[in-house]
CSV table of N, CA, C and O in Angstrom, one decimal:
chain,number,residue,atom,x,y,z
A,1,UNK,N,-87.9,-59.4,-46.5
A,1,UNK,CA,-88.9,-60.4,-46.9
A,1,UNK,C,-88.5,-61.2,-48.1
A,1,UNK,O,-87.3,-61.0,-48.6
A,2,UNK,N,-89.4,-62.1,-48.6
A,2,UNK,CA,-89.0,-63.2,-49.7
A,2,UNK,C,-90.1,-63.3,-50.0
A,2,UNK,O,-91.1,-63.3,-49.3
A,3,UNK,N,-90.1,-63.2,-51.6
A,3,UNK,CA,-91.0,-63.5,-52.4
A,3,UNK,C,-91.2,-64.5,-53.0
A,3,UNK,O,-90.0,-64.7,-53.3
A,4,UNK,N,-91.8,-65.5,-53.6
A,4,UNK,CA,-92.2,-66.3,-54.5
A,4,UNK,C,-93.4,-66.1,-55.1
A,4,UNK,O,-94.4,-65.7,-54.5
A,5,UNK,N,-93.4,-66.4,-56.6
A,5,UNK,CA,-94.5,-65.6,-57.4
A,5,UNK,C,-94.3,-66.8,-58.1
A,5,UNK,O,-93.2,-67.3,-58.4
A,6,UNK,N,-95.8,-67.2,-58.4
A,6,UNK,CA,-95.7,-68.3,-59.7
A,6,UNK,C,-96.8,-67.9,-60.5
A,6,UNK,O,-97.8,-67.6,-59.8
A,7,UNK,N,-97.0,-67.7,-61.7
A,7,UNK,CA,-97.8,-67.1,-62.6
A,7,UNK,C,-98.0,-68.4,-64.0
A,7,UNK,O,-97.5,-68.8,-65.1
A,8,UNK,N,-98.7,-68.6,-63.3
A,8,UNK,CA,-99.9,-69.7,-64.4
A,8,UNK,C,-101.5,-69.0,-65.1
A,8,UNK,O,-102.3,-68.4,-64.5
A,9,UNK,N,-101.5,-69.3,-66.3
A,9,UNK,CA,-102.5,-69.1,-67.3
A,9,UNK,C,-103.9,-69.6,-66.6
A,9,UNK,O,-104.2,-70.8,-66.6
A,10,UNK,N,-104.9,-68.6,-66.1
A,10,UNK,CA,-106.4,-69.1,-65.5
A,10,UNK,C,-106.9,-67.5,-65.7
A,10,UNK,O,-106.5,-66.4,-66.0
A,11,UNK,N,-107.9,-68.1,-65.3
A,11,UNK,CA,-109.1,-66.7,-65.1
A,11,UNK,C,-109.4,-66.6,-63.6
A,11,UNK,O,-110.3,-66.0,-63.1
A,12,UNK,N,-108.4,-67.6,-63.0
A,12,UNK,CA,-108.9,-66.6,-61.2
A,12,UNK,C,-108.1,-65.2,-61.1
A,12,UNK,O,-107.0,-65.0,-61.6
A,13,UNK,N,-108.5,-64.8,-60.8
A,13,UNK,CA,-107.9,-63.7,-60.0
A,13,UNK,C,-106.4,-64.0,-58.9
A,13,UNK,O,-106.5,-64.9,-58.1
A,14,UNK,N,-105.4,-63.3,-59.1
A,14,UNK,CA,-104.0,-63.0,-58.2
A,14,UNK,C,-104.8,-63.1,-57.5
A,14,UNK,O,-105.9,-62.7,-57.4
A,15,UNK,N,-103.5,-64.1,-56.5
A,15,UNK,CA,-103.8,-64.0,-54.6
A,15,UNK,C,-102.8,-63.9,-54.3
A,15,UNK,O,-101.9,-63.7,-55.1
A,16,UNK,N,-102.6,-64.0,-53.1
A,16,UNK,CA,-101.2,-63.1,-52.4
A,16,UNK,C,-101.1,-64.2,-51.2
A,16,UNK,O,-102.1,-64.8,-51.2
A,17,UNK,N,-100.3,-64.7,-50.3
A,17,UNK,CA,-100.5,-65.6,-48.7
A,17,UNK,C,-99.7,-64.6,-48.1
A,17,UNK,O,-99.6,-63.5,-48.7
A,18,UNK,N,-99.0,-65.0,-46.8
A,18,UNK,CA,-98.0,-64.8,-45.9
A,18,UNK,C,-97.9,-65.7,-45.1
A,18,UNK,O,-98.9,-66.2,-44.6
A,19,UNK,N,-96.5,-66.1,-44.9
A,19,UNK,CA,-95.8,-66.3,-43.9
A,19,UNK,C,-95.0,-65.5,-43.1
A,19,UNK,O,-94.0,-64.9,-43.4
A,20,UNK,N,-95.8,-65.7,-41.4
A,20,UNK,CA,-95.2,-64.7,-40.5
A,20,UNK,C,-94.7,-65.6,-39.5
A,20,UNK,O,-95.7,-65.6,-38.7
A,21,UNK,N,-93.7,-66.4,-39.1
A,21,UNK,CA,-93.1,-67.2,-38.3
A,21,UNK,C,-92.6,-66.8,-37.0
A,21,UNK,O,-92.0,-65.7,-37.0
A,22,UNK,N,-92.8,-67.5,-35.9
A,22,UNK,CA,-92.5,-66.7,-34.7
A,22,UNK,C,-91.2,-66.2,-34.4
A,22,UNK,O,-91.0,-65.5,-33.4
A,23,UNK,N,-90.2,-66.5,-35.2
A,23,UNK,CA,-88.8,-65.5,-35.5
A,23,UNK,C,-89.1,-63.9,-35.4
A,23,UNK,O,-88.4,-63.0,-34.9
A,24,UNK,N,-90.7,-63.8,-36.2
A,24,UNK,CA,-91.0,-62.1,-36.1
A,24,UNK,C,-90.9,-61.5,-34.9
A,24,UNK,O,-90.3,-60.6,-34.5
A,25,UNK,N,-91.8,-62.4,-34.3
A,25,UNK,CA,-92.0,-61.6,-33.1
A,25,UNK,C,-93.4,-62.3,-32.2
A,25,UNK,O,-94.0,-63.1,-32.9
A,26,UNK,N,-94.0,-62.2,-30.9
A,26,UNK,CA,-94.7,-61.9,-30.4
A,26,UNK,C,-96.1,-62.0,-31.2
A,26,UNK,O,-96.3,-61.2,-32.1
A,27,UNK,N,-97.3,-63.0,-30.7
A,27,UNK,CA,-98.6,-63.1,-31.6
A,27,UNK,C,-99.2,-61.3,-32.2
A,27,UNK,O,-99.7,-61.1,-33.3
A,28,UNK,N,-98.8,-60.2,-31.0
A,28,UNK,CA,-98.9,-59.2,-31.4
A,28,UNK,C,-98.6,-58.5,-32.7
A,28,UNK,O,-99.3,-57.9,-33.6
A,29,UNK,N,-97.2,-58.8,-32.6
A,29,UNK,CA,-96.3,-58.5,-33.7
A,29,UNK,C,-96.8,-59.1,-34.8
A,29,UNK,O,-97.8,-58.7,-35.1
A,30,UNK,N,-96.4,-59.9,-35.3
A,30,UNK,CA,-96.9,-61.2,-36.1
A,30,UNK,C,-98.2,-60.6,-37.0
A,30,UNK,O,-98.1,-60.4,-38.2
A,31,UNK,N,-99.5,-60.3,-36.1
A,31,UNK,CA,-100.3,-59.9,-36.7
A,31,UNK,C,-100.6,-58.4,-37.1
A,31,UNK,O,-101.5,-57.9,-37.7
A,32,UNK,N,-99.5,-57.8,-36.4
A,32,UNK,CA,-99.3,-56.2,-37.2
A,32,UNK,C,-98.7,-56.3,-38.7
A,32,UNK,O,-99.0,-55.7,-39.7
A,33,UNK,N,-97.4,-57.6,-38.5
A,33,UNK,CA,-96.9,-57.2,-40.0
A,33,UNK,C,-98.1,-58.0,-40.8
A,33,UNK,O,-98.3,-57.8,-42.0
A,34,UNK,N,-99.0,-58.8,-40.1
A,34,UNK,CA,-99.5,-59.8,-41.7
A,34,UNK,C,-100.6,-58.7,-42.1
A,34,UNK,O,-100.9,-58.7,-43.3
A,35,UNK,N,-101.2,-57.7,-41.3
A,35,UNK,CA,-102.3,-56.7,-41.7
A,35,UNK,C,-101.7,-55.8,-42.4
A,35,UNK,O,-102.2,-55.2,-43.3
A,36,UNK,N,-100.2,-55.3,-42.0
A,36,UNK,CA,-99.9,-53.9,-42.9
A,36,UNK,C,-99.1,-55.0,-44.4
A,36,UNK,O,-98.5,-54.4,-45.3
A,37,UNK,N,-99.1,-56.0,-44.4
A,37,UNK,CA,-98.4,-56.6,-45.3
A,37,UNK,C,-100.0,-57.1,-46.6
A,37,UNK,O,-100.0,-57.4,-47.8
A,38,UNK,N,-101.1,-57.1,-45.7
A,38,UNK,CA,-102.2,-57.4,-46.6
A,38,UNK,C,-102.4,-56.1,-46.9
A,38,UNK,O,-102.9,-55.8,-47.9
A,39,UNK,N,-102.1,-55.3,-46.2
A,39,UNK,CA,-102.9,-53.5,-46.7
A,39,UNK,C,-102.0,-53.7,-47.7
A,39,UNK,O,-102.5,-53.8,-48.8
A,40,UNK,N,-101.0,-53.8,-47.7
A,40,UNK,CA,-100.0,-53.1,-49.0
A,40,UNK,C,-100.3,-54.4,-50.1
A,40,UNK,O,-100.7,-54.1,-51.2
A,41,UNK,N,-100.1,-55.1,-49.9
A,41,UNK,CA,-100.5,-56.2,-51.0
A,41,UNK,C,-101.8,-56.2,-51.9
A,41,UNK,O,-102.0,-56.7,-53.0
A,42,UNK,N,-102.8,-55.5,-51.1
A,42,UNK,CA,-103.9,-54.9,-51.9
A,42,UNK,C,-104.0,-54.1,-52.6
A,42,UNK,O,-105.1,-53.9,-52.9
A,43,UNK,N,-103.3,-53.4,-53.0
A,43,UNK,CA,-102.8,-52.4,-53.9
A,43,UNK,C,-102.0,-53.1,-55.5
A,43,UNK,O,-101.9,-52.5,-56.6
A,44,UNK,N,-101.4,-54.4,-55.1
A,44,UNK,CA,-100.5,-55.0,-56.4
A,44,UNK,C,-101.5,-55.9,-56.7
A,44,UNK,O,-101.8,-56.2,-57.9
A,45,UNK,N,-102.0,-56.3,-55.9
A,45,UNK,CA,-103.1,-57.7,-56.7
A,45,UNK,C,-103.7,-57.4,-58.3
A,45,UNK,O,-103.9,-58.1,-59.3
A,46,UNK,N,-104.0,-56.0,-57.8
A,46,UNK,CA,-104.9,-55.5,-59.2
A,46,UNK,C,-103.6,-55.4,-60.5
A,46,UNK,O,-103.9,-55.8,-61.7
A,47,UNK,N,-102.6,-54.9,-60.3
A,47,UNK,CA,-101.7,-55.4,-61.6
A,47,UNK,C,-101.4,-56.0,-61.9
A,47,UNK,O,-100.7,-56.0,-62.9
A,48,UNK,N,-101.6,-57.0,-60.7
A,48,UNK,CA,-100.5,-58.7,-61.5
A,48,UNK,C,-101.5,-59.4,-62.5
A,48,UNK,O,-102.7,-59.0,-62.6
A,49,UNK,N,-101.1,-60.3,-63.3
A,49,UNK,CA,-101.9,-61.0,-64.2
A,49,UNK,C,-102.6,-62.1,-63.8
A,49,UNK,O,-102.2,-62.8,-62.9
A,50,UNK,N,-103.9,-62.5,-64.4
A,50,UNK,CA,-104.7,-63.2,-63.4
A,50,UNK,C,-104.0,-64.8,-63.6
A,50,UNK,O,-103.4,-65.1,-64.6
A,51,UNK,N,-104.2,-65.5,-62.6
A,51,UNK,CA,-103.7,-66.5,-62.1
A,51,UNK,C,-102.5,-66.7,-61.6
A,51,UNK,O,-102.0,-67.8,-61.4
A,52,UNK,N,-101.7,-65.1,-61.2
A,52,UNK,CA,-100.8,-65.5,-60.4
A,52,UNK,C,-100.6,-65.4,-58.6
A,52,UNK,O,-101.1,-64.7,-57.8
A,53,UNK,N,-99.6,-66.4,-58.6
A,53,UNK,CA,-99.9,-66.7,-56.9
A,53,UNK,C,-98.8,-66.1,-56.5
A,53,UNK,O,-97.9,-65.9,-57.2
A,54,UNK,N,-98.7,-65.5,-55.1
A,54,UNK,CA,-97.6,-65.0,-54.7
A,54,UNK,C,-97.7,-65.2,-52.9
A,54,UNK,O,-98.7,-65.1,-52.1
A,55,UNK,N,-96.4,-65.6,-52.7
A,55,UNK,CA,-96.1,-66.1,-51.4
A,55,UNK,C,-95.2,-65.1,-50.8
A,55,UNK,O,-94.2,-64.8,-51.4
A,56,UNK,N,-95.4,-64.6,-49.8
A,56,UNK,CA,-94.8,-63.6,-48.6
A,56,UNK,C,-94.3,-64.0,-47.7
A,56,UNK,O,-95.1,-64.4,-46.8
A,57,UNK,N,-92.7,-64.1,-47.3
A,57,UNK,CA,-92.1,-64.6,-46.3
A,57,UNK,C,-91.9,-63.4,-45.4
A,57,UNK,O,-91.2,-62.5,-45.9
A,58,UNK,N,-92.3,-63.2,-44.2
A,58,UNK,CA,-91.8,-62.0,-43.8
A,58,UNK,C,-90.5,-62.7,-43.0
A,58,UNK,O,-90.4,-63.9,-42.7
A,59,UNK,N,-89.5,-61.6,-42.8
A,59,UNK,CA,-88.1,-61.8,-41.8
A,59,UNK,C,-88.5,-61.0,-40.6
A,59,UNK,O,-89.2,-60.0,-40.3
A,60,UNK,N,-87.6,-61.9,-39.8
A,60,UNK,CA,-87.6,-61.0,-38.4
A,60,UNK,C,-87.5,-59.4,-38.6
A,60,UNK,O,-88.3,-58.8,-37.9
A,61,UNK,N,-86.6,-58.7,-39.3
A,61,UNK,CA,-86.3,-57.5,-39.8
A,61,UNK,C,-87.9,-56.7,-39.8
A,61,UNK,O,-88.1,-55.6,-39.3
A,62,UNK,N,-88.7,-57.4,-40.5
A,62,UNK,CA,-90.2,-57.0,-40.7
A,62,UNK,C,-91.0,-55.7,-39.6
A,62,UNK,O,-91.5,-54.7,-39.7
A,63,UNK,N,-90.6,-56.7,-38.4
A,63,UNK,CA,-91.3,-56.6,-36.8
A,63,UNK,C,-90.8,-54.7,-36.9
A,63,UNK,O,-91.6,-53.7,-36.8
A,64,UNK,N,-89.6,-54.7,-37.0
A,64,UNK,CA,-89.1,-53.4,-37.1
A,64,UNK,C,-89.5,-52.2,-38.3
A,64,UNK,O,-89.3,-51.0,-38.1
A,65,UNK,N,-90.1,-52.6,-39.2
A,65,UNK,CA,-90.0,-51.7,-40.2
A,65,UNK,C,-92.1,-51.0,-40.2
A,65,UNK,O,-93.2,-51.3,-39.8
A,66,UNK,N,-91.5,-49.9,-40.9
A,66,UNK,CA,-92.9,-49.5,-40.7
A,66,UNK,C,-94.1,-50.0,-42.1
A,66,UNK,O,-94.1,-51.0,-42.8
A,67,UNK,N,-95.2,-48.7,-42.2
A,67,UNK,CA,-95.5,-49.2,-43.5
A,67,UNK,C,-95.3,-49.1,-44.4
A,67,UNK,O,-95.5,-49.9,-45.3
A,68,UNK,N,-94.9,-47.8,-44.6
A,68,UNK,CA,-94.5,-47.4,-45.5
A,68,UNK,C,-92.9,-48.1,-46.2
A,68,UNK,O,-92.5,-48.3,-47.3
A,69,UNK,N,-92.3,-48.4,-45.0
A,69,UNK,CA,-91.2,-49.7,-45.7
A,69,UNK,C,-91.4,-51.1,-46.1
A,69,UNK,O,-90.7,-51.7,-46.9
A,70,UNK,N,-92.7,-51.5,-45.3
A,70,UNK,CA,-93.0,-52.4,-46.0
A,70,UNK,C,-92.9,-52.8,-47.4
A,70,UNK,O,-92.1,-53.5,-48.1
A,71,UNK,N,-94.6,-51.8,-47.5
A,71,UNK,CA,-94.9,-51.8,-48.9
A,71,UNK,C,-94.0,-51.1,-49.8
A,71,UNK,O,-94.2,-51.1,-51.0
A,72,UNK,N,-93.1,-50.6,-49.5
A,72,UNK,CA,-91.7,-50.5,-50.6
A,72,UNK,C,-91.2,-51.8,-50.6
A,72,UNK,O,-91.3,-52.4,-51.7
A,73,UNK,N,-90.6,-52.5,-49.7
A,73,UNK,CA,-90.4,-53.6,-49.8
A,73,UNK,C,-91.2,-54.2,-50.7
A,73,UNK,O,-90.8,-54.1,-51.8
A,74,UNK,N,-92.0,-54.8,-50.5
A,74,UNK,CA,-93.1,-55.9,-50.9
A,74,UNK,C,-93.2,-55.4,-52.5
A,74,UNK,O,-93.0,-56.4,-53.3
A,75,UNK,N,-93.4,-53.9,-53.3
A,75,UNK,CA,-93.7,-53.9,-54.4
A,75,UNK,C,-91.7,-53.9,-55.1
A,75,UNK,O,-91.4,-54.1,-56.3
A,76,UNK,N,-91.1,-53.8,-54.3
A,76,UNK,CA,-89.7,-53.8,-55.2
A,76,UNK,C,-89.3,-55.5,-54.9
A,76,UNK,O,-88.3,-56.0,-55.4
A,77,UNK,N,-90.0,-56.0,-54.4
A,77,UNK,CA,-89.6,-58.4,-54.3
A,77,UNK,C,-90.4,-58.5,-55.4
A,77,UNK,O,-89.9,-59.2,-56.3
A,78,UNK,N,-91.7,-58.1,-55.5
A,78,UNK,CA,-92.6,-58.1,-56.5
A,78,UNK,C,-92.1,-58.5,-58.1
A,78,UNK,O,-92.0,-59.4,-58.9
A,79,UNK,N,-91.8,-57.1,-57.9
A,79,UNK,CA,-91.4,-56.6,-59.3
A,79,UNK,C,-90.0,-57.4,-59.4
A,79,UNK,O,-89.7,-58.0,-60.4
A,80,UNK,N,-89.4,-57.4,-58.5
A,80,UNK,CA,-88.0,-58.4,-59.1
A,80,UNK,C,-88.7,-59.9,-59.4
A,80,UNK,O,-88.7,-60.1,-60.6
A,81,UNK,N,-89.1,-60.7,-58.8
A,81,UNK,CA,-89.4,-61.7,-58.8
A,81,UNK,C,-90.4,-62.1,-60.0
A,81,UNK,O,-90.6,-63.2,-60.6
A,82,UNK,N,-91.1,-60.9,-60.4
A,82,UNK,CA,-92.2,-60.6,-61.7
A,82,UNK,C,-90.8,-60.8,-63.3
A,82,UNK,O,-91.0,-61.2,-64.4
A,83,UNK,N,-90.0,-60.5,-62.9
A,83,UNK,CA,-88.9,-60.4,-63.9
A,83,UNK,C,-88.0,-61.3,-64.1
A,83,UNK,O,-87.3,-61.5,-65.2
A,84,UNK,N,-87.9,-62.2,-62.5
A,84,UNK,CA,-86.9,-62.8,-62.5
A,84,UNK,C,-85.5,-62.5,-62.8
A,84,UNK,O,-84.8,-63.2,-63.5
A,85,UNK,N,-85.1,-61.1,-61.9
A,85,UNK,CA,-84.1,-60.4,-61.5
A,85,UNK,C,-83.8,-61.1,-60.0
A,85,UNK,O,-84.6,-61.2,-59.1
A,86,UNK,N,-82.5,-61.5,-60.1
A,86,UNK,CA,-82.4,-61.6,-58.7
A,86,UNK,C,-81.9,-60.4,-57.7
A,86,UNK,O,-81.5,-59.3,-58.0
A,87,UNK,N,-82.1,-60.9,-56.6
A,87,UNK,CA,-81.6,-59.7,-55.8
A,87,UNK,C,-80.4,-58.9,-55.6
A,87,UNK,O,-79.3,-59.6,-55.6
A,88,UNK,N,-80.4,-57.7,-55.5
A,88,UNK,CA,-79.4,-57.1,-55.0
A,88,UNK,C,-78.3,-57.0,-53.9
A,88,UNK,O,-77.5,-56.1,-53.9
């Protein structure tokens, strides 16, 4: 997956999107990863700082992984992207 995070000074509340493109997979597909990709994203919203936005690209790769790989995924782009570490 691919993250983008932009973190601007407000008092809304972190939001999270996705992009799930038909490279995933099947309307089926598609909407298993964007639900297990919101379950797990509901868990970081509460420690990011408020007013930041964060964009979710999922990869074809996605279709394949479970949830638990997900949301490892999603909080280790996070956290890099929070730091502005690039990837490994």
């Amino acid at each position: 997956m691919v993250v983008h995070l932009l973190s601007q000074e407000s008092d809304e509340s972190a939001m999270v999107g996705f992009v799930v493109s038909k490279a995933v997979g099947n309307a089926v597909m598609r909407n298993r990863v964007k639900r297990q990709l919101r379950h797990a994203s509901s868990h970081l919203v509460d420690s990011l700082p408020r007013g930041t936005t964060v964009v979710v690209r999922a990869l074809p790769a996605a279709a394949d992984c479970g949830y638990a790989q997900l949301t490892k995924d999603l909080s280790a782009c996070v956290s890099r992207a929070g730091t502005g570490r690039a990837p490994r």
